[in-house]
PDB file of C-alpha atoms in Angstrom:
ATOM      1  CA  UNK A 419     -17.692   3.014  26.137  1.00 96.00           C
ATOM      2  CA  UNK A 420     -14.727   0.758  25.306  1.00 98.00           C
ATOM      3  CA  UNK A 421     -12.229   1.343  22.635  1.00 98.00           C
ATOM      4  CA  UNK A 422      -9.719  -0.831  21.445  1.00 98.00           C
ATOM      5  CA  UNK A 423      -6.831   0.126  19.265  1.00 98.00           C
ATOM      6  CA  UNK A 424      -5.076  -3.225  17.842  1.00 95.00           C
ATOM      7  CA  UNK A 425      -2.385  -1.091  15.537  1.00 91.00           C
ATOM      8  CA  UNK A 426      -0.223   2.055  15.083  1.00 88.00           C
ATOM      9  CA  UNK A 427      -2.336   5.369  14.758  1.00 93.00           C
ATOM     10  CA  UNK A 428      -2.279   8.610  15.586  1.00 95.00           C
ATOM     11  CA  UNK A 429      -2.062  10.146  18.992  1.00 96.00           C
ATOM     12  CA  UNK A 430      -4.896  11.779  17.951  1.00 97.00           C
ATOM     13  CA  UNK A 431      -7.183   9.047  17.941  1.00 98.00           C
ATOM     14  CA  UNK A 432      -6.769   8.082  21.468  1.00 97.00           C
ATOM     15  CA  UNK A 433      -6.839  11.502  23.012  1.00 98.00           C
ATOM     16  CA  UNK A 434      -9.831  12.029  21.049  1.00 98.00           C
ATOM     17  CA  UNK A 435     -11.694   9.407  22.355  1.00 98.00           C
ATOM     18  CA  UNK A 436     -10.937   9.773  25.502  1.00 98.00           C
ATOM     19  CA  UNK A 437     -12.633  13.237  25.521  1.00 98.00           C
ATOM     20  CA  UNK A 438     -15.441  11.689  23.812  1.00 97.00           C
ATOM     21  CA  UNK A 439     -15.799   9.899  27.011  1.00 97.00           C
ATOM     22  CA  UNK A 440     -14.021   6.387  25.593  1.00 98.00           C
ATOM     23  CA  UNK A 441     -12.148   3.682  27.610  1.00 98.00           C
ATOM     24  CA  UNK A 442      -9.165   3.297  25.536  1.00 98.00           C
ATOM     25  CA  UNK A 443      -7.135   0.014  25.606  1.00 98.00           C
ATOM     26  CA  UNK A 444      -4.062  -1.022  23.125  1.00 96.00           C
ATOM     27  CA  UNK A 445      -3.387  -4.560  21.844  1.00 94.00           C
ATOM     28  CA  UNK A 446      -0.724  -4.123  19.484  1.00 90.00           C
ATOM     29  CA  UNK A 447      -0.899  -6.558  16.562  1.00 87.00           C
ATOM     30  CA  UNK A 448      -2.840  -9.530  17.793  1.00 92.00           C
ATOM     31  CA  UNK A 449      -3.677 -12.127  15.845  1.00 90.00           C
ATOM     32  CA  UNK A 450      -7.341 -12.997  14.783  1.00 93.00           C
ATOM     33  CA  UNK A 451      -7.137 -15.602  17.589  1.00 95.00           C
ATOM     34  CA  UNK A 452      -6.352 -13.252  19.919  1.00 95.00           C
ATOM     35  CA  UNK A 453      -8.322 -10.798  18.899  1.00 96.00           C
ATOM     36  CA  UNK A 454     -11.248 -12.680  19.419  1.00 97.00           C
ATOM     37  CA  UNK A 455     -10.532 -13.661  22.819  1.00 97.00           C
ATOM     38  CA  UNK A 456     -10.194 -10.217  23.944  1.00 98.00           C
ATOM     39  CA  UNK A 457     -12.917  -8.198  21.831  1.00 98.00           C
ATOM     40  CA  UNK A 458     -15.957  -8.765  23.894  1.00 98.00           C
ATOM     41  CA  UNK A 459     -16.383  -6.094  26.027  1.00 98.00           C
ATOM     42  CA  UNK A 460     -15.328  -3.422  23.299  1.00 98.00           C
ATOM     43  CA  UNK A 461     -17.804  -0.733  21.360  1.00 98.00           C
ATOM     44  CA  UNK A 462     -15.111   0.035  19.291  1.00 98.00           C
ATOM     45  CA  UNK A 463     -12.560  -1.468  17.263  1.00 98.00           C
ATOM     46  CA  UNK A 464      -9.433   0.883  15.868  1.00 98.00           C
ATOM     47  CA  UNK A 465      -7.001  -0.975  13.469  1.00 96.00           C
ATOM     48  CA  UNK A 466      -5.763   0.101  10.122  1.00 90.00           C
ATOM     49  CA  UNK A 467      -4.680  -3.676   8.003  1.00 84.00           C
ATOM     50  CA  UNK A 468      -4.004  -6.340  10.112  1.00 84.00           C
ATOM     51  CA  UNK A 469      -5.418  -8.720  11.710  1.00 90.00           C
ATOM     52  CA  UNK A 470      -7.914 -10.590   9.606  1.00 92.00           C
ATOM     53  CA  UNK A 471     -11.450 -10.077  11.049  1.00 96.00           C
ATOM     54  CA  UNK A 472     -13.286 -13.203  10.184  1.00 95.00           C
ATOM     55  CA  UNK A 473     -16.203 -14.171  11.409  1.00 97.00           C
ATOM     56  CA  UNK A 474     -14.781 -15.681  14.649  1.00 97.00           C
ATOM     57  CA  UNK A 475     -14.023 -12.510  15.659  1.00 97.00           C
ATOM     58  CA  UNK A 476     -17.096 -10.864  14.920  1.00 98.00           C
ATOM     59  CA  UNK A 477     -18.801 -13.613  16.437  1.00 98.00           C
ATOM     60  CA  UNK A 478     -16.836 -13.014  20.170  1.00 98.00           C
ATOM     61  CA  UNK A 479     -17.631  -8.617  19.441  1.00 98.00           C
ATOM     62  CA  UNK A 480     -21.087  -9.270  21.498  1.00 97.00           C
ATOM     63  CA  UNK A 481     -20.568  -5.188  21.557  1.00 97.00           C
ATOM     64  CA  UNK A 482     -19.071  -3.938  18.844  1.00 98.00           C
ATOM     65  CA  UNK A 483     -20.987  -1.258  17.259  1.00 98.00           C
ATOM     66  CA  UNK A 484     -17.879  -0.398  14.790  1.00 98.00           C
ATOM     67  CA  UNK A 485     -15.196  -1.302  13.148  1.00 98.00           C
ATOM     68  CA  UNK A 486     -12.697   2.477  12.501  1.00 98.00           C
ATOM     69  CA  UNK A 487     -10.428   1.536   9.861  1.00 96.00           C
ATOM     70  CA  UNK A 488      -7.210   3.961   9.542  1.00 92.00           C
ATOM     71  CA  UNK A 489      -6.244   2.593   5.750  1.00 85.00           C
ATOM     72  CA  UNK A 490      -8.248   2.662   2.873  1.00 80.00           C
ATOM     73  CA  UNK A 491      -8.880  -0.789   1.793  1.00 78.00           C
ATOM     74  CA  UNK A 492     -11.259  -3.204   4.431  1.00 87.00           C
ATOM     75  CA  UNK A 493     -10.565  -6.419   2.307  1.00 82.00           C
ATOM     76  CA  UNK A 494      -8.883  -7.613   5.712  1.00 88.00           C
ATOM     77  CA  UNK A 495     -12.838  -7.492   7.055  1.00 95.00           C
ATOM     78  CA  UNK A 496     -15.834  -9.665   6.259  1.00 96.00           C
ATOM     79  CA  UNK A 497     -17.722  -6.986   5.404  1.00 96.00           C
ATOM     80  CA  UNK A 498     -20.776  -8.919   4.598  1.00 96.00           C
ATOM     81  CA  UNK A 499     -20.974 -10.332   8.002  1.00 97.00           C
ATOM     82  CA  UNK A 500     -20.146  -7.422   9.595  1.00 97.00           C
ATOM     83  CA  UNK A 501     -22.960  -5.939   8.142  1.00 97.00           C
ATOM     84  CA  UNK A 502     -25.295  -8.940   9.286  1.00 97.00           C
ATOM     85  CA  UNK A 503     -23.719  -8.370  12.868  1.00 97.00           C
ATOM     86  CA  UNK A 504     -25.100  -4.514  12.636  1.00 97.00           C
ATOM     87  CA  UNK A 505     -21.275  -3.833  12.902  1.00 98.00           C
ATOM     88  CA  UNK A 506     -20.384  -0.320  10.849  1.00 98.00           C
ATOM     89  CA  UNK A 507     -17.303  -0.195   8.851  1.00 98.00           C
ATOM     90  CA  UNK A 508     -15.663   2.756   8.113  1.00 97.00           C
ATOM     91  CA  UNK A 509     -12.382   3.304   6.299  1.00 95.00           C
ATOM     92  CA  UNK A 510     -10.185   6.780   6.028  1.00 91.00           C
ATOM     93  CA  UNK A 511      -9.912   6.648   2.032  1.00 88.00           C
ATOM     94  CA  UNK A 512      -7.699   9.302   0.323  1.00 87.00           C
ATOM     95  CA  UNK A 513      -5.769  10.372   3.241  1.00 92.00           C
ATOM     96  CA  UNK A 514      -2.610   8.782   3.035  1.00 91.00           C
ATOM     97  CA  UNK A 515      -2.874   9.896  -1.219  1.00 94.00           C
ATOM     98  CA  UNK A 516       0.391  12.052  -1.142  1.00 96.00           C
ATOM     99  CA  UNK A 517       2.529   9.881   1.414  1.00 96.00           C
ATOM    100  CA  UNK A 518       2.063   6.740  -0.605  1.00 96.00           C
ATOM    101  CA  UNK A 519       2.473   8.899  -4.124  1.00 98.00           C
ATOM    102  CA  UNK A 520       5.752  10.323  -2.767  1.00 98.00           C
ATOM    103  CA  UNK A 521       7.347   7.062  -1.374  1.00 98.00           C
ATOM    104  CA  UNK A 522       6.496   5.838  -5.352  1.00 98.00           C
ATOM    105  CA  UNK A 523       8.732   8.281  -6.614  1.00 98.00           C
ATOM    106  CA  UNK A 524      11.244   7.430  -3.892  1.00 98.00           C
ATOM    107  CA  UNK A 525      10.953   3.652  -5.344  1.00 98.00           C
ATOM    108  CA  UNK A 526      11.070   4.926  -8.664  1.00 98.00           C
ATOM    109  CA  UNK A 527      13.985   7.045  -8.371  1.00 98.00           C
ATOM    110  CA  UNK A 528      15.485   4.077  -6.428  1.00 97.00           C
ATOM    111  CA  UNK A 529      15.664   2.064  -9.434  1.00 97.00           C
ATOM    112  CA  UNK A 530      16.337   4.362 -12.298  1.00 98.00           C
ATOM    113  CA  UNK A 531      19.375   6.037 -10.154  1.00 97.00           C
ATOM    114  CA  UNK A 532      21.260   2.940  -8.703  1.00 95.00           C
ATOM    115  CA  UNK A 533      21.121   4.359  -5.351  1.00 95.00           C
ATOM    116  CA  UNK A 534      20.783   1.001  -3.304  1.00 92.00           C
ATOM    117  CA  UNK A 535      23.960  -0.305  -5.303  1.00 93.00           C
ATOM    118  CA  UNK A 536      26.088   2.530  -5.056  1.00 95.00           C
ATOM    119  CA  UNK A 537      25.279   3.195  -1.059  1.00 95.00           C
ATOM    120  CA  UNK A 538      26.085  -0.206  -0.984  1.00 94.00           C
ATOM    121  CA  UNK A 539      29.225  -0.332  -2.458  1.00 96.00           C
ATOM    122  CA  UNK A 540      30.031   2.336  -0.373  1.00 97.00           C
ATOM    123  CA  UNK A 541      29.119   1.306   2.743  1.00 97.00           C
ATOM    124  CA  UNK A 542      29.964  -2.441   2.279  1.00 95.00           C
ATOM    125  CA  UNK A 543      32.655  -2.336   0.372  1.00 96.00           C
ATOM    126  CA  UNK A 544      34.585   1.304   1.336  1.00 97.00           C
ATOM    127  CA  UNK A 545      34.774   1.767  -2.951  1.00 96.00           C
ATOM    128  CA  UNK A 546      33.804   4.864  -4.494  1.00 97.00           C
ATOM    129  CA  UNK A 547      33.224   4.855  -8.139  1.00 96.00           C
ATOM    130  CA  UNK A 548      31.270   7.537  -9.293  1.00 93.00           C
ATOM    131  CA  UNK A 549      31.612   5.811 -13.138  1.00 94.00           C
ATOM    132  CA  UNK A 550      30.397   2.399 -12.195  1.00 93.00           C
ATOM    133  CA  UNK A 551      26.509   3.671 -11.319  1.00 94.00           C
ATOM    134  CA  UNK A 552      25.209   5.368 -14.307  1.00 95.00           C
ATOM    135  CA  UNK A 553      21.528   5.505 -14.272  1.00 96.00           C
ATOM    136  CA  UNK A 554      18.414   7.021 -16.235  1.00 97.00           C
ATOM    137  CA  UNK A 555      15.905  10.202 -15.737  1.00 98.00           C
ATOM    138  CA  UNK A 556      12.495  10.082 -15.475  1.00 98.00           C
ATOM    139  CA  UNK A 557      11.844  12.816 -17.835  1.00 98.00           C
ATOM    140  CA  UNK A 558      10.287  11.776 -21.070  1.00 98.00           C
ATOM    141  CA  UNK A 559       9.429   8.056 -19.780  1.00 98.00           C
ATOM    142  CA  UNK A 560       5.954   6.853 -19.370  1.00 98.00           C
ATOM    143  CA  UNK A 561       4.433   6.519 -16.046  1.00 98.00           C
ATOM    144  CA  UNK A 562       1.755   3.503 -16.317  1.00 98.00           C
ATOM    145  CA  UNK A 563      -0.868   4.145 -13.432  1.00 98.00           C
ATOM    146  CA  UNK A 564      -2.848   0.610 -12.210  1.00 98.00           C
ATOM    147  CA  UNK A 565      -5.542   2.289 -10.522  1.00 97.00           C
ATOM    148  CA  UNK A 566      -7.125   6.110 -10.791  1.00 97.00           C
ATOM    149  CA  UNK A 567      -8.306   6.802  -7.234  1.00 94.00           C
ATOM    150  CA  UNK A 568      -6.698   9.332  -4.771  1.00 93.00           C
ATOM    151  CA  UNK A 569      -3.628   7.854  -4.884  1.00 95.00           C
ATOM    152  CA  UNK A 570      -3.551   7.349  -8.331  1.00 97.00           C
ATOM    153  CA  UNK A 571      -4.275  10.665  -9.443  1.00 98.00           C
ATOM    154  CA  UNK A 572      -1.650  12.138  -6.697  1.00 98.00           C
ATOM    155  CA  UNK A 573       0.978  10.311  -8.772  1.00 98.00           C
ATOM    156  CA  UNK A 574      -0.237  11.437 -11.481  1.00 98.00           C
ATOM    157  CA  UNK A 575       0.166  14.874 -10.698  1.00 98.00           C
ATOM    158  CA  UNK A 576       3.554  14.509  -9.652  1.00 98.00           C
ATOM    159  CA  UNK A 577       4.746  12.777 -12.827  1.00 98.00           C
ATOM    160  CA  UNK A 578       3.819  15.661 -14.537  1.00 98.00           C
ATOM    161  CA  UNK A 579       6.160  18.283 -12.899  1.00 98.00           C
ATOM    162  CA  UNK A 580       9.007  15.780 -13.654  1.00 98.00           C
ATOM    163  CA  UNK A 581       8.414  15.734 -17.539  1.00 98.00           C
ATOM    164  CA  UNK A 582       6.661  11.982 -17.957  1.00 98.00           C
ATOM    165  CA  UNK A 583       4.061  11.185 -19.887  1.00 98.00           C
ATOM    166  CA  UNK A 584       0.924   9.635 -18.121  1.00 98.00           C
ATOM    167  CA  UNK A 585      -1.495   6.866 -18.984  1.00 98.00           C
ATOM    168  CA  UNK A 586      -3.784   5.220 -16.171  1.00 98.00           C
ATOM    169  CA  UNK A 587      -6.151   2.446 -16.112  1.00 98.00           C
ATOM    170  CA  UNK A 588      -9.261   2.448 -13.751  1.00 97.00           C
ATOM    171  CA  UNK A 589     -12.247   0.585 -15.197  1.00 95.00           C
ATOM    172  CA  UNK A 590     -14.377   2.299 -12.376  1.00 94.00           C
ATOM    173  CA  UNK A 591     -13.420   5.748 -13.084  1.00 96.00           C
ATOM    174  CA  UNK A 592     -15.579   8.149 -14.706  1.00 95.00           C
ATOM    175  CA  UNK A 593     -13.516   9.340 -17.732  1.00 94.00           C
ATOM    176  CA  UNK A 594     -15.472  12.691 -17.644  1.00 95.00           C
ATOM    177  CA  UNK A 595     -14.378  13.434 -14.264  1.00 95.00           C
ATOM    178  CA  UNK A 596     -10.845  13.275 -15.157  1.00 97.00           C
ATOM    179  CA  UNK A 597      -9.038  16.397 -13.165  1.00 96.00           C
ATOM    180  CA  UNK A 598      -5.984  16.049 -15.242  1.00 98.00           C
ATOM    181  CA  UNK A 599      -5.964  17.235 -19.068  1.00 97.00           C
ATOM    182  CA  UNK A 600      -2.467  15.920 -19.481  1.00 98.00           C
ATOM    183  CA  UNK A 601      -3.393  12.072 -18.342  1.00 98.00           C
ATOM    184  CA  UNK A 602      -4.917   9.788 -21.449  1.00 98.00           C
ATOM    185  CA  UNK A 603      -6.972   7.208 -19.589  1.00 98.00           C
ATOM    186  CA  UNK A 604      -6.491   4.159 -21.218  1.00 98.00           C
ATOM    187  CA  UNK A 605      -6.982   0.216 -21.788  1.00 98.00           C
ATOM    188  CA  UNK A 606      -5.508  -1.679 -19.259  1.00 98.00           C
ATOM    189  CA  UNK A 607      -3.479  -3.643 -22.162  1.00 98.00           C
ATOM    190  CA  UNK A 608      -1.985   0.019 -23.196  1.00 98.00           C
ATOM    191  CA  UNK A 609      -0.476   0.517 -20.189  1.00 98.00           C
ATOM    192  CA  UNK A 610       1.262  -2.624 -19.792  1.00 98.00           C
ATOM    193  CA  UNK A 611       2.660  -2.587 -22.955  1.00 98.00           C
ATOM    194  CA  UNK A 612       3.470   0.860 -23.160  1.00 98.00           C
ATOM    195  CA  UNK A 613       4.951   2.384 -20.136  1.00 98.00           C
ATOM    196  CA  UNK A 614       8.555   2.411 -18.295  1.00 98.00           C
ATOM    197  CA  UNK A 615       7.247   2.812 -15.194  1.00 98.00           C
ATOM    198  CA  UNK A 616       4.096   0.485 -13.805  1.00 98.00           C
ATOM    199  CA  UNK A 617       3.002   1.578 -10.486  1.00 98.00           C
ATOM    200  CA  UNK A 618      -0.252  -0.165  -8.854  1.00 98.00           C
ATOM    201  CA  UNK A 619      -2.874   1.400  -6.772  1.00 96.00           C
ATOM    202  CA  UNK A 620      -5.526  -1.443  -6.478  1.00 92.00           C
ATOM    203  CA  UNK A 621      -6.964  -3.208  -3.752  1.00 87.00           C
ATOM    204  CA  UNK A 622      -6.522  -6.658  -4.162  1.00 87.00           C
ATOM    205  CA  UNK A 623      -9.624  -8.537  -5.207  1.00 88.00           C
ATOM    206  CA  UNK A 624     -10.205 -11.959  -6.601  1.00 92.00           C
ATOM    207  CA  UNK A 625     -10.242  -9.686  -9.825  1.00 94.00           C
ATOM    208  CA  UNK A 626      -6.800  -8.479  -9.428  1.00 95.00           C
ATOM    209  CA  UNK A 627      -5.310 -11.236  -7.882  1.00 95.00           C
ATOM    210  CA  UNK A 628      -2.121 -12.194 -10.016  1.00 96.00           C
ATOM    211  CA  UNK A 629      -3.742  -9.403 -12.227  1.00 97.00           C
ATOM    212  CA  UNK A 630       0.341  -8.872 -13.329  1.00 98.00           C
ATOM    213  CA  UNK A 631       1.816 -12.599 -14.313  1.00 98.00           C
ATOM    214  CA  UNK A 632       3.395 -14.334 -16.780  1.00 98.00           C
ATOM    215  CA  UNK A 633       1.507 -12.832 -19.900  1.00 98.00           C
ATOM    216  CA  UNK A 634       1.569  -9.407 -19.044  1.00 98.00           C
ATOM    217  CA  UNK A 635       5.421  -9.254 -18.149  1.00 98.00           C
ATOM    218  CA  UNK A 636       5.913 -10.960 -21.147  1.00 98.00           C
ATOM    219  CA  UNK A 637       4.290  -7.595 -23.025  1.00 98.00           C
ATOM    220  CA  UNK A 638       5.771  -4.807 -20.836  1.00 98.00           C
ATOM    221  CA  UNK A 639       8.505  -2.886 -22.309  1.00 98.00           C
ATOM    222  CA  UNK A 640      12.362  -4.538 -22.045  1.00 98.00           C
ATOM    223  CA  UNK A 641      13.968  -2.610 -19.108  1.00 98.00           C
ATOM    224  CA  UNK A 642      10.488  -1.525 -17.471  1.00 98.00           C
ATOM    225  CA  UNK A 643      10.184  -1.633 -13.818  1.00 98.00           C
ATOM    226  CA  UNK A 644       7.244  -2.599 -11.252  1.00 98.00           C
ATOM    227  CA  UNK A 645       6.017  -0.976  -8.593  1.00 98.00           C
ATOM    228  CA  UNK A 646       3.369  -1.933  -6.069  1.00 98.00           C
ATOM    229  CA  UNK A 647       2.602   0.060  -3.152  1.00 95.00           C
ATOM    230  CA  UNK A 648      -0.866  -1.351  -2.966  1.00 93.00           C
ATOM    231  CA  UNK A 649      -1.347  -5.014  -1.596  1.00 90.00           C
ATOM    232  CA  UNK A 650       0.722  -8.066  -2.537  1.00 91.00           C
ATOM    233  CA  UNK A 651      -0.872 -10.634  -4.477  1.00 93.00           C
ATOM    234  CA  UNK A 652      -1.780  -8.115  -7.427  1.00 96.00           C
ATOM    235  CA  UNK A 653       1.829  -9.135  -8.623  1.00 97.00           C
ATOM    236  CA  UNK A 654       2.375 -12.795  -9.165  1.00 97.00           C
ATOM    237  CA  UNK A 655       5.850 -13.156  -7.590  1.00 97.00           C
ATOM    238  CA  UNK A 656       6.892 -16.236  -9.222  1.00 97.00           C
ATOM    239  CA  UNK A 657       6.474 -14.655 -12.606  1.00 98.00           C
ATOM    240  CA  UNK A 658       8.344 -11.083 -11.274  1.00 98.00           C
ATOM    241  CA  UNK A 659      11.645 -13.658 -10.457  1.00 98.00           C
ATOM    242  CA  UNK A 660      11.182 -14.798 -13.319  1.00 98.00           C
ATOM    243  CA  UNK A 661      11.118 -12.167 -15.426  1.00 98.00           C
ATOM    244  CA  UNK A 662      13.418  -9.955 -13.424  1.00 98.00           C
ATOM    245  CA  UNK A 663      15.797 -12.974 -13.822  1.00 97.00           C
ATOM    246  CA  UNK A 664      15.959 -13.416 -17.159  1.00 97.00           C
ATOM    247  CA  UNK A 665      16.723  -9.129 -17.742  1.00 97.00           C
ATOM    248  CA  UNK A 666      13.406  -8.993 -19.523  1.00 98.00           C
ATOM    249  CA  UNK A 667      12.334  -6.129 -17.090  1.00 98.00           C
ATOM    250  CA  UNK A 668      14.486  -3.758 -15.153  1.00 97.00           C
ATOM    251  CA  UNK A 669      13.444  -3.691 -11.452  1.00 97.00           C
ATOM    252  CA  UNK A 670      10.740  -3.523  -9.087  1.00 98.00           C
ATOM    253  CA  UNK A 671      10.694  -2.202  -5.890  1.00 98.00           C
ATOM    254  CA  UNK A 672       7.825  -2.992  -3.737  1.00 97.00           C
ATOM    255  CA  UNK A 673       5.921  -1.728  -0.585  1.00 96.00           C
ATOM    256  CA  UNK A 674       4.001  -5.044  -0.138  1.00 94.00           C
ATOM    257  CA  UNK A 675       4.640  -8.998  -0.287  1.00 94.00           C
ATOM    258  CA  UNK A 676       1.816 -11.432  -0.642  1.00 91.00           C
ATOM    259  CA  UNK A 677       2.992 -13.384   2.382  1.00 85.00           C
ATOM    260  CA  UNK A 678       4.072 -10.389   4.252  1.00 79.00           C
ATOM    261  CA  UNK A 679       2.405 -11.833   7.446  1.00 61.00           C
ATOM    262  CA  UNK A 680       2.342 -15.094   6.533  1.00 48.00           C
ATOM    263  CA  UNK A 681       5.440 -16.388   7.770  1.00 43.00           C
ATOM    264  CA  UNK A 682       5.016 -14.666  11.460  1.00 41.00           C
ATOM    265  CA  UNK A 683       2.365 -14.382  13.943  1.00 44.00           C
ATOM    266  CA  UNK A 684       0.794 -10.679  14.990  1.00 45.00           C
ATOM    267  CA  UNK A 685       2.466 -10.819  18.274  1.00 49.00           C
ATOM    268  CA  UNK A 686       5.145  -8.930  17.638  1.00 54.00           C
ATOM    269  CA  UNK A 687       6.074  -6.163  15.153  1.00 65.00           C
ATOM    270  CA  UNK A 688       9.732  -8.012  14.168  1.00 75.00           C
ATOM    271  CA  UNK A 689       7.434 -10.061  11.602  1.00 76.00           C
ATOM    272  CA  UNK A 690      10.110 -12.640   9.826  1.00 82.00           C
ATOM    273  CA  UNK A 691       9.731 -13.086   6.325  1.00 87.00           C
ATOM    274  CA  UNK A 692      11.714 -14.521   3.566  1.00 90.00           C
ATOM    275  CA  UNK A 693      11.351 -14.640  -0.237  1.00 94.00           C
ATOM    276  CA  UNK A 694      13.030 -15.799  -3.739  1.00 96.00           C
ATOM    277  CA  UNK A 695      13.080 -11.978  -4.565  1.00 96.00           C
ATOM    278  CA  UNK A 696      14.999 -11.272  -1.682  1.00 96.00           C
ATOM    279  CA  UNK A 697      18.365 -12.893  -3.923  1.00 96.00           C
ATOM    280  CA  UNK A 698      17.819 -10.494  -6.788  1.00 96.00           C
ATOM    281  CA  UNK A 699      19.852  -7.165  -6.954  1.00 93.00           C
ATOM    282  CA  UNK A 700      17.387  -5.374  -8.518  1.00 95.00           C
ATOM    283  CA  UNK A 701      14.334  -6.306  -6.596  1.00 97.00           C
ATOM    284  CA  UNK A 702      14.058  -3.778  -3.458  1.00 97.00           C
ATOM    285  CA  UNK A 703      11.403  -3.913  -0.972  1.00 96.00           C
ATOM    286  CA  UNK A 704      10.072  -1.625   2.334  1.00 95.00           C
ATOM    287  CA  UNK A 705       7.803  -3.596   4.694  1.00 92.00           C
ATOM    288  CA  UNK A 706       4.415  -1.634   4.012  1.00 90.00           C
ATOM    289  CA  UNK A 707       5.077   1.948   5.128  1.00 91.00           C
ATOM    290  CA  UNK A 708       3.413   3.442   2.240  1.00 92.00           C
ATOM    291  CA  UNK A 709       0.837   5.581   4.586  1.00 89.00           C
ATOM    292  CA  UNK A 710       3.614   5.644   7.517  1.00 89.00           C
ATOM    293  CA  UNK A 711       4.503   9.606   7.937  1.00 94.00           C
ATOM    294  CA  UNK A 712       3.174  11.277  10.780  1.00 95.00           C
ATOM    295  CA  UNK A 713       1.125  13.477   8.339  1.00 96.00           C
ATOM    296  CA  UNK A 714      -1.202  11.195   6.757  1.00 95.00           C
ATOM    297  CA  UNK A 715      -1.575   9.556  10.139  1.00 94.00           C
ATOM    298  CA  UNK A 716      -2.448  12.281  11.764  1.00 96.00           C
ATOM    299  CA  UNK A 717      -4.869  13.529   8.924  1.00 96.00           C
ATOM    300  CA  UNK A 718      -6.136   9.633   8.920  1.00 96.00           C
ATOM    301  CA  UNK A 719      -6.658  10.112  12.713  1.00 97.00           C
ATOM    302  CA  UNK A 720      -9.010  13.555  12.166  1.00 97.00           C
ATOM    303  CA  UNK A 721     -11.391  11.126   9.770  1.00 97.00           C
ATOM    304  CA  UNK A 722     -11.195   8.123  12.105  1.00 97.00           C
ATOM    305  CA  UNK A 723     -12.193  10.737  14.847  1.00 98.00           C
ATOM    306  CA  UNK A 724     -15.543  12.095  12.596  1.00 97.00           C
ATOM    307  CA  UNK A 725     -16.761   8.859  11.554  1.00 97.00           C
ATOM    308  CA  UNK A 726     -16.337   7.901  15.436  1.00 98.00           C
ATOM    309  CA  UNK A 727     -18.528  11.144  16.357  1.00 98.00           C
ATOM    310  CA  UNK A 728     -21.147  10.286  13.731  1.00 97.00           C
ATOM    311  CA  UNK A 729     -21.574   6.540  14.544  1.00 97.00           C
ATOM    312  CA  UNK A 730     -21.978   7.232  18.137  1.00 97.00           C
ATOM    313  CA  UNK A 731     -23.898  10.152  17.700  1.00 96.00           C
ATOM    314  CA  UNK A 732     -21.316  12.152  19.719  1.00 93.00           C
TER     315      UNK A 732
END
């Protein structure tokens, strides 16, 4: 049996696969075209969210039995066609929940405490002025969570420790199963209108694309901030630029962009990217690192191996 790993994953995966009898190869971040060229001999593909697994890749995967996804989302795979081809797709839901939730609060605090600007002034300008950067506290603010899955619920737990009010919208979550009595499950409109911090934990689908756009930003509280550690494209970036530029919103801290891989090929880990958002002082961006902790990747690795054992009856 042969396995191909195409992204950074825990070392646990390669080690355990070899112990299970797989011959393991690595091809870091190939394009879809490149993957289609090399995929034919492999029984197992291990990946995260890149590249897109389209019909061309799946048609070329003559021996593929399983795609093991080391993340929650699977919108980067043509799932219907994979099913048609008899290829099982298994993701790793919830394993990076704490890692992403911690990053959300890192991002919220950066926005509320002006830490980026203060550090820049010290390191780049050599100016020490503790009076210029008066911030705000998260305490007594309202955290609005769009998407109440494993990540959203972990965000809610941490927000409660910060003494924040917590409201959430998730049309697929059963309110009877809400584990926290301090979280109010409510409408999308109420989360938009009544939150000081709005954090997104939704997949990118036709229903969620541009879910946060002009209408929603216009109805937000003055000075509200947006955090996206989910998928690019859920927030309309043209509208975001406009509403931060005009001062309606207090800022945004993004871990993903709509075109985060569109301006460069995947044959390099240093993907060039640009956006009008980068010129705005109150927009901070990280390169999709929400689940990128060793702890989370090891947890994901263990789930991947368990799924492989089931599919291959090992």
